[in-house]
Coordinates of C-alpha atoms and ligand atoms in Angstrom, one line a residue:
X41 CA 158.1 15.6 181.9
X42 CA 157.3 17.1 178.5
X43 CA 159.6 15.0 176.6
X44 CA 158.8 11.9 178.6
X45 CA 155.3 12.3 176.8
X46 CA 156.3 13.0 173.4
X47 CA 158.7 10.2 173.4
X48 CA 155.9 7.7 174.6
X49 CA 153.5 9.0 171.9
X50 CA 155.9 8.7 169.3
X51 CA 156.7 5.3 170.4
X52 CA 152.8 4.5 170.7
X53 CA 152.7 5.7 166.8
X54 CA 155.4 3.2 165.6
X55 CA 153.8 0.4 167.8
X56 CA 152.8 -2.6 165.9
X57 CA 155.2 -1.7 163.2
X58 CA 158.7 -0.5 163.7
X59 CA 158.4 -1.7 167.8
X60 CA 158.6 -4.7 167.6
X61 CA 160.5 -5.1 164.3
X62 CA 158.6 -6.6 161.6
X63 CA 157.6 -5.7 158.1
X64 CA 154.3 -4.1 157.9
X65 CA 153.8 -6.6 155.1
X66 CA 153.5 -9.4 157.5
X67 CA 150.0 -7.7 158.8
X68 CA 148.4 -6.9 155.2
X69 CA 150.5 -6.8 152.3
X70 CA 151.4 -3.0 152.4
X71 CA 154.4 -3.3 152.5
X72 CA 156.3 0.4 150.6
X73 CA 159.3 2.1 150.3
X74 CA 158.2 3.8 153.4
X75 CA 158.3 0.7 155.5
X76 CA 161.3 -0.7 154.3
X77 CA 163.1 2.9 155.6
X78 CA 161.2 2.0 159.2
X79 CA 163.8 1.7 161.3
X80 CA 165.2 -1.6 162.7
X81 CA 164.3 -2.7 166.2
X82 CA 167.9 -3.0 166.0
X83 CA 168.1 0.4 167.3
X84 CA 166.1 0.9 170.2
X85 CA 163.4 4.1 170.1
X86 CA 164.9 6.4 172.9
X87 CA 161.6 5.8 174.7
X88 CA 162.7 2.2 175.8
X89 CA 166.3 3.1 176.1
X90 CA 167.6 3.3 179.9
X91 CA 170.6 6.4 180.8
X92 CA 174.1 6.2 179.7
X93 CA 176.0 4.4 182.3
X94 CA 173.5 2.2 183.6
X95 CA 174.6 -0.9 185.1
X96 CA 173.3 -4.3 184.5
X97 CA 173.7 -6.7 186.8
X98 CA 172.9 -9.9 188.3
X99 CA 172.4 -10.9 192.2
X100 CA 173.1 -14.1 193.9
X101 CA 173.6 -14.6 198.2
X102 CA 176.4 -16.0 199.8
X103 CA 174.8 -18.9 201.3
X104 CA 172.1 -19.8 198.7
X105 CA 175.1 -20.8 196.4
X106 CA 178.5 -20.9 197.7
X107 CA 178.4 -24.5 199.1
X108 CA 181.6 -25.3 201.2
X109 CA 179.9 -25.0 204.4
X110 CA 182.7 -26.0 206.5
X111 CA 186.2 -25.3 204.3
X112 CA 188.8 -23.3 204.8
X113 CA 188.0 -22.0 208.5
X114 CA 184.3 -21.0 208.1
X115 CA 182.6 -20.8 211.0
X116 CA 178.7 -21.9 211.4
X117 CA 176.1 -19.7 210.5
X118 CA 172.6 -19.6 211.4
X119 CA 171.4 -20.7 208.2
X120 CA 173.5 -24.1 208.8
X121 CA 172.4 -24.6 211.6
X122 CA 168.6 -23.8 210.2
X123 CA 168.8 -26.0 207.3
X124 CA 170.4 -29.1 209.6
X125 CA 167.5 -29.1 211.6
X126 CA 165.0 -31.7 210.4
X127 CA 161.4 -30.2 209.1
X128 CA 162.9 -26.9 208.3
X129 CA 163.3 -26.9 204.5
X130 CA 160.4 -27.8 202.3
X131 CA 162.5 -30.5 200.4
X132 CA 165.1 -31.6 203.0
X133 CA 167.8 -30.0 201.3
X134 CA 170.7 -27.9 203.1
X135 CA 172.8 -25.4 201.0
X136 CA 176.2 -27.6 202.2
X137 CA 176.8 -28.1 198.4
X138 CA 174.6 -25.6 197.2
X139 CA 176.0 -24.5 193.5
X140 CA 179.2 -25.3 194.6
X141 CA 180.5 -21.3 193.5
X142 CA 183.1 -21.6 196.3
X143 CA 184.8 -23.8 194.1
X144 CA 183.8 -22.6 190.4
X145 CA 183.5 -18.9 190.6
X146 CA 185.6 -18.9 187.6
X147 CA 183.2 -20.5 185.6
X148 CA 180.3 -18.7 186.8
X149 CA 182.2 -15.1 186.5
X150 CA 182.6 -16.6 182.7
X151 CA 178.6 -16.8 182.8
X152 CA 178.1 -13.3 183.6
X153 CA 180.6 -12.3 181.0
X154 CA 178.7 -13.8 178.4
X155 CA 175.4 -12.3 179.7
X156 CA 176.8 -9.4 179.2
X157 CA 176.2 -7.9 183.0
X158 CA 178.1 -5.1 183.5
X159 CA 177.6 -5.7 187.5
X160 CA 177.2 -8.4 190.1
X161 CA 175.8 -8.1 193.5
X162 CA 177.2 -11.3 195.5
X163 CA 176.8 -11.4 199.6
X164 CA 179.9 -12.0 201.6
X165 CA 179.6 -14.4 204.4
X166 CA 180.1 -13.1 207.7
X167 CA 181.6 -16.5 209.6
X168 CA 183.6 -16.9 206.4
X169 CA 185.5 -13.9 207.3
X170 CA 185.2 -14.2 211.3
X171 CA 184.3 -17.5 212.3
X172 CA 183.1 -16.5 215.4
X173 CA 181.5 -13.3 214.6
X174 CA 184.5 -11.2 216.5
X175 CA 187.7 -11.2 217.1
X176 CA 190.4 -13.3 214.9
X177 CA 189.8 -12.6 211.0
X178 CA 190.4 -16.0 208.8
X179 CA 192.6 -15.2 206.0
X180 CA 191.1 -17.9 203.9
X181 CA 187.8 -16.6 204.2
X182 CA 188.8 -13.4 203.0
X183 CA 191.0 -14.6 200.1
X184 CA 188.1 -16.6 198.6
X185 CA 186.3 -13.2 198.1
X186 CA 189.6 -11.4 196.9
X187 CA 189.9 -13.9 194.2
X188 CA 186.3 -13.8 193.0
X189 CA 187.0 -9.5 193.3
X190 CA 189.9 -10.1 191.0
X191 CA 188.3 -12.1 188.7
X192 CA 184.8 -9.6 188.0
X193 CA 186.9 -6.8 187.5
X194 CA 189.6 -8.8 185.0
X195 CA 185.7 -9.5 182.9
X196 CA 184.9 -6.2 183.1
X197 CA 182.2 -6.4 185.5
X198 CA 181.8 -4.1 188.6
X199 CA 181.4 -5.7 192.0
X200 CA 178.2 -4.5 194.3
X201 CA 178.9 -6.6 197.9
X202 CA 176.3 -7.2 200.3
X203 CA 178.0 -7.3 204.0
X204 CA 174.8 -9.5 205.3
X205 CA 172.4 -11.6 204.1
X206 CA 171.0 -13.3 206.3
X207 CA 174.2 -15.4 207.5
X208 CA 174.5 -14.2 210.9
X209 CA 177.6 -16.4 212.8
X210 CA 176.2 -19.1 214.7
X211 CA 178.5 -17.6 217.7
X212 CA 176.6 -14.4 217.6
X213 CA 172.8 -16.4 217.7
X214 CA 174.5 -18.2 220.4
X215 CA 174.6 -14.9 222.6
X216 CA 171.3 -13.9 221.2
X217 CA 171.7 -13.0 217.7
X218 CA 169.7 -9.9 217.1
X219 CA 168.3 -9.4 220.3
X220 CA 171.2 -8.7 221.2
X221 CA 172.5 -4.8 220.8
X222 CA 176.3 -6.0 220.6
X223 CA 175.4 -7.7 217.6
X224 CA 175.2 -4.6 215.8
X225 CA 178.6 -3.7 217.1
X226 CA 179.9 -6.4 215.3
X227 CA 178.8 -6.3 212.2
X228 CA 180.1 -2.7 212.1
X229 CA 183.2 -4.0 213.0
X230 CA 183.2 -6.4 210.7
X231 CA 181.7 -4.3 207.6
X232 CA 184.6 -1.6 208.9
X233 CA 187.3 -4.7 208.2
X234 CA 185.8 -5.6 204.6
X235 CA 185.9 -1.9 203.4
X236 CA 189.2 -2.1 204.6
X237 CA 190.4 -5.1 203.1
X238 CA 188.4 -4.5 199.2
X239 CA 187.8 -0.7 199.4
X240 CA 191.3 -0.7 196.7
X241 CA 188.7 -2.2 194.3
X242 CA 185.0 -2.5 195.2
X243 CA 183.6 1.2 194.8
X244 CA 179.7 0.3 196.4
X245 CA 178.9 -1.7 199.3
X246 CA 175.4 -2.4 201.0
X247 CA 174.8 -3.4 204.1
X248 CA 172.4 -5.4 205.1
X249 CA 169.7 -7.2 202.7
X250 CA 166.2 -6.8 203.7
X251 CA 165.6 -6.3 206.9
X252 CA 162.1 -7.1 207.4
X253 CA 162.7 -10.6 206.2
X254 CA 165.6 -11.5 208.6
X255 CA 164.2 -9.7 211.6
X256 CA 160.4 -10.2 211.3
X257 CA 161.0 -13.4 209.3
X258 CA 163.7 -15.0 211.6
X259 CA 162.1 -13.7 214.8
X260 CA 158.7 -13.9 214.4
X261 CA 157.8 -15.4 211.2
X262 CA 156.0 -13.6 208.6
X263 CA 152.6 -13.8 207.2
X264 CA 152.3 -13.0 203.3
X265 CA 149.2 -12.1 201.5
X266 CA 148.6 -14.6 198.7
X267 CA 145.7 -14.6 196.2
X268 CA 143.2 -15.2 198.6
X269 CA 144.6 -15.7 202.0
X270 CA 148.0 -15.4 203.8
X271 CA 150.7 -18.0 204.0
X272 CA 153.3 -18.2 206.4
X273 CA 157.3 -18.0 206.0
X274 CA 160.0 -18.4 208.5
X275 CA 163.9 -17.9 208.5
X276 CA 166.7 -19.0 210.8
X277 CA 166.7 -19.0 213.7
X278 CA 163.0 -19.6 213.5
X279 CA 161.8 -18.0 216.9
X280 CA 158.6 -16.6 217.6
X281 CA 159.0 -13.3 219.6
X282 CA 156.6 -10.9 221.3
X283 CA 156.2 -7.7 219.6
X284 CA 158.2 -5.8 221.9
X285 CA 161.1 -8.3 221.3
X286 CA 160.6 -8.0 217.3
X287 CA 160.3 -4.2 217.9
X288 CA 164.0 -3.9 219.4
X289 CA 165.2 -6.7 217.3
X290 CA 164.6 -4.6 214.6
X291 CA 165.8 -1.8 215.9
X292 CA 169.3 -3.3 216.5
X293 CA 169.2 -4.2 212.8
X294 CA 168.9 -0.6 211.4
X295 CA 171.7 0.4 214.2
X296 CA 173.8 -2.2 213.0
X297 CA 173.3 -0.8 209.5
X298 CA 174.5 2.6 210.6
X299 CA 177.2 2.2 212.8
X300 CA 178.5 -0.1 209.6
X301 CA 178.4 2.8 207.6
X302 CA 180.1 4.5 209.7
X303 CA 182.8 2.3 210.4
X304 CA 182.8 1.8 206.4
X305 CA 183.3 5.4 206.1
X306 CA 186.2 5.4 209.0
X307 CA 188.1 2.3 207.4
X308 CA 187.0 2.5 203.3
X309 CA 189.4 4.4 200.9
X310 CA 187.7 7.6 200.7
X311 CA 184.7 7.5 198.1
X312 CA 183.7 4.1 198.7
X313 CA 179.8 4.5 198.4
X314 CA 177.7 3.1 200.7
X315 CA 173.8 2.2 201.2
X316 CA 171.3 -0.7 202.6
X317 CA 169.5 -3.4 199.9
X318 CA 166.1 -3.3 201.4
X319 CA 162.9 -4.9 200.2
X320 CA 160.5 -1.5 200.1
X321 CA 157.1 -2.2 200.7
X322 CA 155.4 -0.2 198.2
X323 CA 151.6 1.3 197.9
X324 CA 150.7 1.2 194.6
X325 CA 147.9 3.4 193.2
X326 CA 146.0 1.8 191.8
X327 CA 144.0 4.6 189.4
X328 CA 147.0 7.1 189.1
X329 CA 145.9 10.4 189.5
X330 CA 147.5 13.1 192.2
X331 CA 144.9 12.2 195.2
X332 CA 145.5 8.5 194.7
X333 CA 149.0 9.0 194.2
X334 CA 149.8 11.0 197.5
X335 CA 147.6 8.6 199.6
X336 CA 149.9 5.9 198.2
X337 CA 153.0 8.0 198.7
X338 CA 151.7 8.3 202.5
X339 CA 151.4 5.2 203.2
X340 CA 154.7 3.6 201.4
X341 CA 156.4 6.4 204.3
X342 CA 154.3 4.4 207.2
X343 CA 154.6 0.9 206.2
X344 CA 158.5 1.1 205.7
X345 CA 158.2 3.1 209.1
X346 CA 161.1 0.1 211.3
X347 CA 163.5 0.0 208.7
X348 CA 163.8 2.4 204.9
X349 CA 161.9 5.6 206.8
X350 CA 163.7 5.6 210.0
X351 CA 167.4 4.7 207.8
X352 CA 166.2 7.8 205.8
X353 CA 164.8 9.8 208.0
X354 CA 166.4 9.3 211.4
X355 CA 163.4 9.2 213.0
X356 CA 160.6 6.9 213.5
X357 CA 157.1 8.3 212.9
X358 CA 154.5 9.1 215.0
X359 CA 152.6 6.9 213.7
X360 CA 154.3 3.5 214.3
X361 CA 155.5 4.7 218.1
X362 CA 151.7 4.8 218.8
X363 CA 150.6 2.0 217.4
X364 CA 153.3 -0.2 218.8
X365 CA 152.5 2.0 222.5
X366 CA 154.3 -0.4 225.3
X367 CA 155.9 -2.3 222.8
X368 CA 157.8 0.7 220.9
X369 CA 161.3 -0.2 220.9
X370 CA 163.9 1.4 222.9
X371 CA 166.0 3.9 221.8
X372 CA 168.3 7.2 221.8
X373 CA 168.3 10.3 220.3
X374 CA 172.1 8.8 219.6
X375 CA 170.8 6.0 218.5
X376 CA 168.7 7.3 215.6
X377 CA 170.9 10.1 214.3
X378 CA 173.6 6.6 213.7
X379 CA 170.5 5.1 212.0
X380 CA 170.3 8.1 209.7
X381 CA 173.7 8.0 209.1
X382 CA 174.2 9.7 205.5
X383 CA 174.0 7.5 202.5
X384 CA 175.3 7.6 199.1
X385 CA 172.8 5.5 197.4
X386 CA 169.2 3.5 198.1
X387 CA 169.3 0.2 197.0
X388 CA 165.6 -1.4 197.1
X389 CA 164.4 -4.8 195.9
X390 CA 161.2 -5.1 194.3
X391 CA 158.8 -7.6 193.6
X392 CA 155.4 -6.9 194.2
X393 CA 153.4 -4.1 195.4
X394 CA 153.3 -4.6 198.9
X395 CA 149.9 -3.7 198.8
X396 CA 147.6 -1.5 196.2
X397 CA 145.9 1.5 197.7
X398 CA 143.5 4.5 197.1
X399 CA 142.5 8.1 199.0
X400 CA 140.3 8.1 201.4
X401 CA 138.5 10.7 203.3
X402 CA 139.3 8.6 206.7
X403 CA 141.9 8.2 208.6
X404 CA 145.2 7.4 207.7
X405 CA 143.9 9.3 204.2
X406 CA 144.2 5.6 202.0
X407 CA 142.3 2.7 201.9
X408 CA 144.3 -0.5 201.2
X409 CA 142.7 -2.6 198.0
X410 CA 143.2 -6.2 198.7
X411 CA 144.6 -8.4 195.4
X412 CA 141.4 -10.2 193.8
X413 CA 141.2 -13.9 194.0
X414 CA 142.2 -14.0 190.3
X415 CA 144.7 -11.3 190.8
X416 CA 148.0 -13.3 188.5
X417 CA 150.2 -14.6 190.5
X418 CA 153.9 -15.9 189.1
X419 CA 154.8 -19.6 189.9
X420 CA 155.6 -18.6 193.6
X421 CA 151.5 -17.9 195.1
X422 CA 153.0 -15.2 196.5
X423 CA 154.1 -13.2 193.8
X424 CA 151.7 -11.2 192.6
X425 CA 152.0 -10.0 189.5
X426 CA 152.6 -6.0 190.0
X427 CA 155.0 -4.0 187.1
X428 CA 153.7 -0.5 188.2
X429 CA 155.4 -1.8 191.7
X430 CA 158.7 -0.9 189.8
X431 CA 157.7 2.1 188.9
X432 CA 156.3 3.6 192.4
X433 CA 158.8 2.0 194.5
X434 CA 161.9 3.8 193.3
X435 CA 159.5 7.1 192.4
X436 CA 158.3 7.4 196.1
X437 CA 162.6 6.5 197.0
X438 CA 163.0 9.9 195.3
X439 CA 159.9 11.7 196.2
X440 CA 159.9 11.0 200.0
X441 CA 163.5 11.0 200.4
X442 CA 165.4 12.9 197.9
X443 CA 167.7 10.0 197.1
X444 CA 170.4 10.8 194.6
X445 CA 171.0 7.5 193.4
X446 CA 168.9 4.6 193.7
X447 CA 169.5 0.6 192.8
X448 CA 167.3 -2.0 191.9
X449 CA 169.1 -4.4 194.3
X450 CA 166.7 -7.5 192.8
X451 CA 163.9 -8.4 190.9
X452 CA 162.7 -11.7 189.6
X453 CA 160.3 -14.7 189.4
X454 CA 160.6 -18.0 189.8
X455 CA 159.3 -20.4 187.1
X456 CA 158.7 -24.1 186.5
X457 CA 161.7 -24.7 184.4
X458 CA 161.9 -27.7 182.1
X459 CA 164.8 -28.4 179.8
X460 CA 163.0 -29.2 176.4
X461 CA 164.4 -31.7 173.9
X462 CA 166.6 -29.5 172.6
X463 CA 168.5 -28.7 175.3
X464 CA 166.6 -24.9 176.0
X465 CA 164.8 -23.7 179.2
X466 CA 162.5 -22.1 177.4
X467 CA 160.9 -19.8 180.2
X468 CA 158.2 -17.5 178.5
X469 CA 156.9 -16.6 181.7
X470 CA 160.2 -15.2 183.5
X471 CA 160.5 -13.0 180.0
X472 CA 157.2 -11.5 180.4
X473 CA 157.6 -10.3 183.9
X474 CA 161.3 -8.9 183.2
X475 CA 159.8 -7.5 180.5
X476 CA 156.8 -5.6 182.1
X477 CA 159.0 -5.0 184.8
X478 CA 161.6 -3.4 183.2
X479 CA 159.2 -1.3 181.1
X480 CA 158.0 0.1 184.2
X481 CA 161.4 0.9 185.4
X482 CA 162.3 2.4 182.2
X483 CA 159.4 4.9 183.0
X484 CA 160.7 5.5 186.3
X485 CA 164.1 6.7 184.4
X486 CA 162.2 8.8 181.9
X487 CA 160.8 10.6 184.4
X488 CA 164.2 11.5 185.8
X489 CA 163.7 9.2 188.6
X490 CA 168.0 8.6 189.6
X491 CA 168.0 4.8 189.1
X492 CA 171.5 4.2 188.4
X493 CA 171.3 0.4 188.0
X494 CA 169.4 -3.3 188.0
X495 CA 170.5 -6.6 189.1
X496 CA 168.1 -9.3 188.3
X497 CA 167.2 -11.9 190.9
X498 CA 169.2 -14.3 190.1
X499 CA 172.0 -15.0 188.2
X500 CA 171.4 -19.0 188.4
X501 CA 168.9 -21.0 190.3
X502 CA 170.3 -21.7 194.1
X503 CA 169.0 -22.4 197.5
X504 CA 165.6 -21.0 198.1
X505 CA 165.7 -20.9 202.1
X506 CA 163.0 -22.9 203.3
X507 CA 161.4 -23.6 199.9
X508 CA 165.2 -25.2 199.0
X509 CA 165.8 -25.9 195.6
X510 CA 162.5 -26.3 194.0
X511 CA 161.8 -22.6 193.4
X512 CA 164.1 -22.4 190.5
X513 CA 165.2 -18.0 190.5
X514 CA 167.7 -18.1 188.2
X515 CA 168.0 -16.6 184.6
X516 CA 170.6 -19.8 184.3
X517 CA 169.6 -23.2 185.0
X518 CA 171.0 -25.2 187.6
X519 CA 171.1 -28.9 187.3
X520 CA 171.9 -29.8 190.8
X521 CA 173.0 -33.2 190.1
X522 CA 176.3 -32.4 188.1
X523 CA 176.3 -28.7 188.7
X524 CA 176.0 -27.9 184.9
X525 CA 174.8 -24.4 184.3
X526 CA 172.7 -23.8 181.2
X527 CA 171.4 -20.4 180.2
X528 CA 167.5 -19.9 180.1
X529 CA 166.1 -18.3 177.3
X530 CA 165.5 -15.2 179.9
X531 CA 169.3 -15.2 179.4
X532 CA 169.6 -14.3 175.8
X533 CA 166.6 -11.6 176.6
X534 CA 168.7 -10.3 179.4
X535 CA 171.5 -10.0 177.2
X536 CA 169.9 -8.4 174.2
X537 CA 168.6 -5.9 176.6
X538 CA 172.1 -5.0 178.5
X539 CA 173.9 -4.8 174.8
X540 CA 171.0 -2.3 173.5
X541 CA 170.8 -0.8 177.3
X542 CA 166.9 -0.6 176.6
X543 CA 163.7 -2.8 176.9
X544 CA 163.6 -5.0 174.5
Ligands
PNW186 C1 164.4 -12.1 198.5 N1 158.0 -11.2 199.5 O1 163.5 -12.4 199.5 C2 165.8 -12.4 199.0 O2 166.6 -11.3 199.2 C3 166.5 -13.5 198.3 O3 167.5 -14.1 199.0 C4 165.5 -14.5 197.7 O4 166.1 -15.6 197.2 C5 164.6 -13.8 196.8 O5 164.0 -12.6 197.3 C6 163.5 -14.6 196.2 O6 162.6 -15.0 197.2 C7 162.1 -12.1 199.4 O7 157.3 -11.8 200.3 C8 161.3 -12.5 200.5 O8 157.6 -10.3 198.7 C9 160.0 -12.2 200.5 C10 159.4 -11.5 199.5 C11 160.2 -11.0 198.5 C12 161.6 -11.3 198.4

């Protein structure tokens, strides 16, 4: 704690001179000796400098940019099928062709390297691997992924795989998807086979990626607070269930987490680390001082209450049983000590603070602080702009929980990319938020907070889901047309930070 603040102040002295790097002379013409001893940005103050080891990474999905829908024995998925059906995405498009990485993981493996990412979270594609959800494994499918294995560790560069997101087998919706408890059979069986088949040389797997956005996304639709209102999004298979239905649908998607880490753990070379990539909704306080801080810390616990609380906690709080009464899902004690299957790490993506909060003398003990109408947003209206988010998200991980080790699974913005004349995405806006972003994290690490890595959102532009491929994500440009990737200038600040391992 105590250096954390005398590190900041000594940073706060240099600011405005050594910071950021310039001669003093440039502000007044006093330039001295002194100055010209300052030391070089060059060297990054300990204050913006992350902990030995960290990893830098990148994060893509299987089926926003592998392409080759229908090669090699893949089955359908539900995202396929989604993206077929007419009306669903915003510009027509499909993720058929996608970024075509099926076919040129070489090259984008070579684009990592030269970012300098020391990591790369991919997603492996369920029907890829069994076409129909169970039973007969397609050796193709699996091969594709041992190649593209092969080829990040020959650059150096540390494979995180995601068992599911969002691809469920269209064979599985077929017998009702998530509604249906077998499905989370499957996937354990399934996660059991991977961690048997790249356990040799993939050390971390997750799971599943955010669960709220699959289950109340894909079975409900969710609504999303933006500047001044809500909007609505919707994932495959698009349905609209009653709470109850969404309730147990959920449910079945933190069992299917657990029993896969079991079956990981039965199957995966012994020390293969395991964990979930789940989007944390996060209170953030919005004055920081202790009463504010442990209403907020309260009230991250309940609104993660389906999915991170009861993984963590193996229980489901009081709280959201009573509110959801008749339409509590149904369970077993069996059930939810499989939920709360052990874990070795937490991996949480962050965006925005889910919502900013303060005490308050009434019940629940906080008082949620809707965004202003001017509150920034990024280019996507629902992006609020929200650094401190990275800060309180992986803080409460650690205070709730106790988690050992913690990921920033992703993090990102999407901008309106142009390519200027001279050939350069030049996105100042996508530098700023990594930038205050990453700042905030780097606090969170100060303070001793266990976050062992970062993988930005996304390595390239790709398939948005149902805002298809106008929403541009990526730190390297996409020109859809030929495929060509070009680097954003968020890619030489990504790179200068991972070579100094600091802010920068
Ligand atoms: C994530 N929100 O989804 C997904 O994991 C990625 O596949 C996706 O491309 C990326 O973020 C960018 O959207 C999110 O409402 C969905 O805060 C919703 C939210 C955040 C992330």
């Amino acid at each position: 704690m105590n250096r954390h603040k005398l590190t900041r102040r000594a940073a706060l002295k240099f600011a405005g001179t050594a910071a950021i790097g310039l001669p003093m002379a440039t502000f007044g013409g006093h330039a001295s000796a002194q100055s010209a001893n300052v030391r070089p940005a060059a060297t990054p103050d300990a204050a913006q400098t992350f902990p030995q080891g960290f990893f830098w990474g990148t994060a893509t999905s299987a089926y926003q940019i592998e392409g080759a829908w229908n090669e090699d024995g893949k089955g359908k998925s539900i995202w396929d099928t989604y993206a077929h059906t007419p009306g669903k995405i915003r510009d027509g498009s499909t993720g058929d062709v996608a970024n075509d990485h099926n076919h040129r993981y070489k090259e984008d493996v070579k684009l990592m390297k030269d970012l300098g990412a020391t990591a790369y979270r991919c997603s492996i594609c369920w029907p890829r691997i069994f076409p129909e959800g169970t039973g007969q494994p397609n050796a193709k499918g699996l091969d594709f992924y041992s190649r593209l294995v092969d080829e990040l560790k020959a650059a150096g560069i540390e494979p995180f795989p995601t068992l599911y997101h969002w691809d469920l087998p269209q064979a599985l919706q077929d017998k009702g998807g998530w509604q249906n408890r077998d499905t989370a059979k499957a996937f354990a069986d399934y996660a059991g086979y991977m961690a048997e088949k790249v356990s040799d040389r993939v050390h971390h797997l997750f799971t599943i990626n955010e669960f709220r956005s699959f289950t109340d996304g894909g079975y409900r639709g969710a609504e999303v607070q933006v500047g001044g209102g809500m909007i609505r999004l919707e994932a495959a298979p698009g349905l609209k269930l009653a709470p109850g239905d969404l309730n147990q649908v959920r449910h079945h998607a933190v069992l299917g987490h657990g029993l896969a880490v079991q079956a990981i753990r039965a199957k995966g070379k012994a020390g293969t680390k395991v964990g979930f990539a789940d989007n944390v909704h996060a209170a953030v306080p919005l004055i920081e001082s202790p009463e504010h801080i442990k209403a907020c810390q309260a009230a991250t616990r309940e609104a993660n209450a389906p999915f991170l609380t009861v993984m963590l906690e193996g229980k489901y709080t009081d709280a959201y049983l009573k509110e959801a009464g008749k339409n509590a899902p149904k369970f077993t004690d069996e059930d939810l000590k499989v939920i709360g299957s052990p874990l070795d790490f937490v991996g949480i993506n962050v965006y925005k603070p889910a919502f900013y909060a303060l005490a308050s003398d009434q019940a629940p003990g906080w008082r949620e602080i809707p965004f202003a109408k001017s509150h920034p947003t990024m280019f996507n209206r629902w992006l609020s702009l929200g650094p401190e988010a990275m800060y309180w998200a992986p803080k409460f991980v650690q205070s709730l929980w106790g988690a050992q080790e913690i990921f920033i699974t992703e993090n990102g913005c999407a901008s309106d990319d142009v390519v200027a004349d001279d050939g350069t995405v030049y996105d100042t806006d996508r530098v700023m938020f990594l930038r205050a972003y990453l700042t905030q994290l780097q606090r969170a690490t100060a303070d001793g907070v266990p976050v062992k890595g970062y993988f930005q959102w996304s390595l390239m532009d790709n398939f948005e889901w149902s805002a298809g491929y106008g929403d541009r994500f990526g730190i390297v440009y996409v020109d859809f047309k030929t495929q060509k990737r070009t680097p954003k200038l968020s890619a030489q600040w990504f790179r200068e930070a991972a070579r100094r391992n600091a802010v920068v």
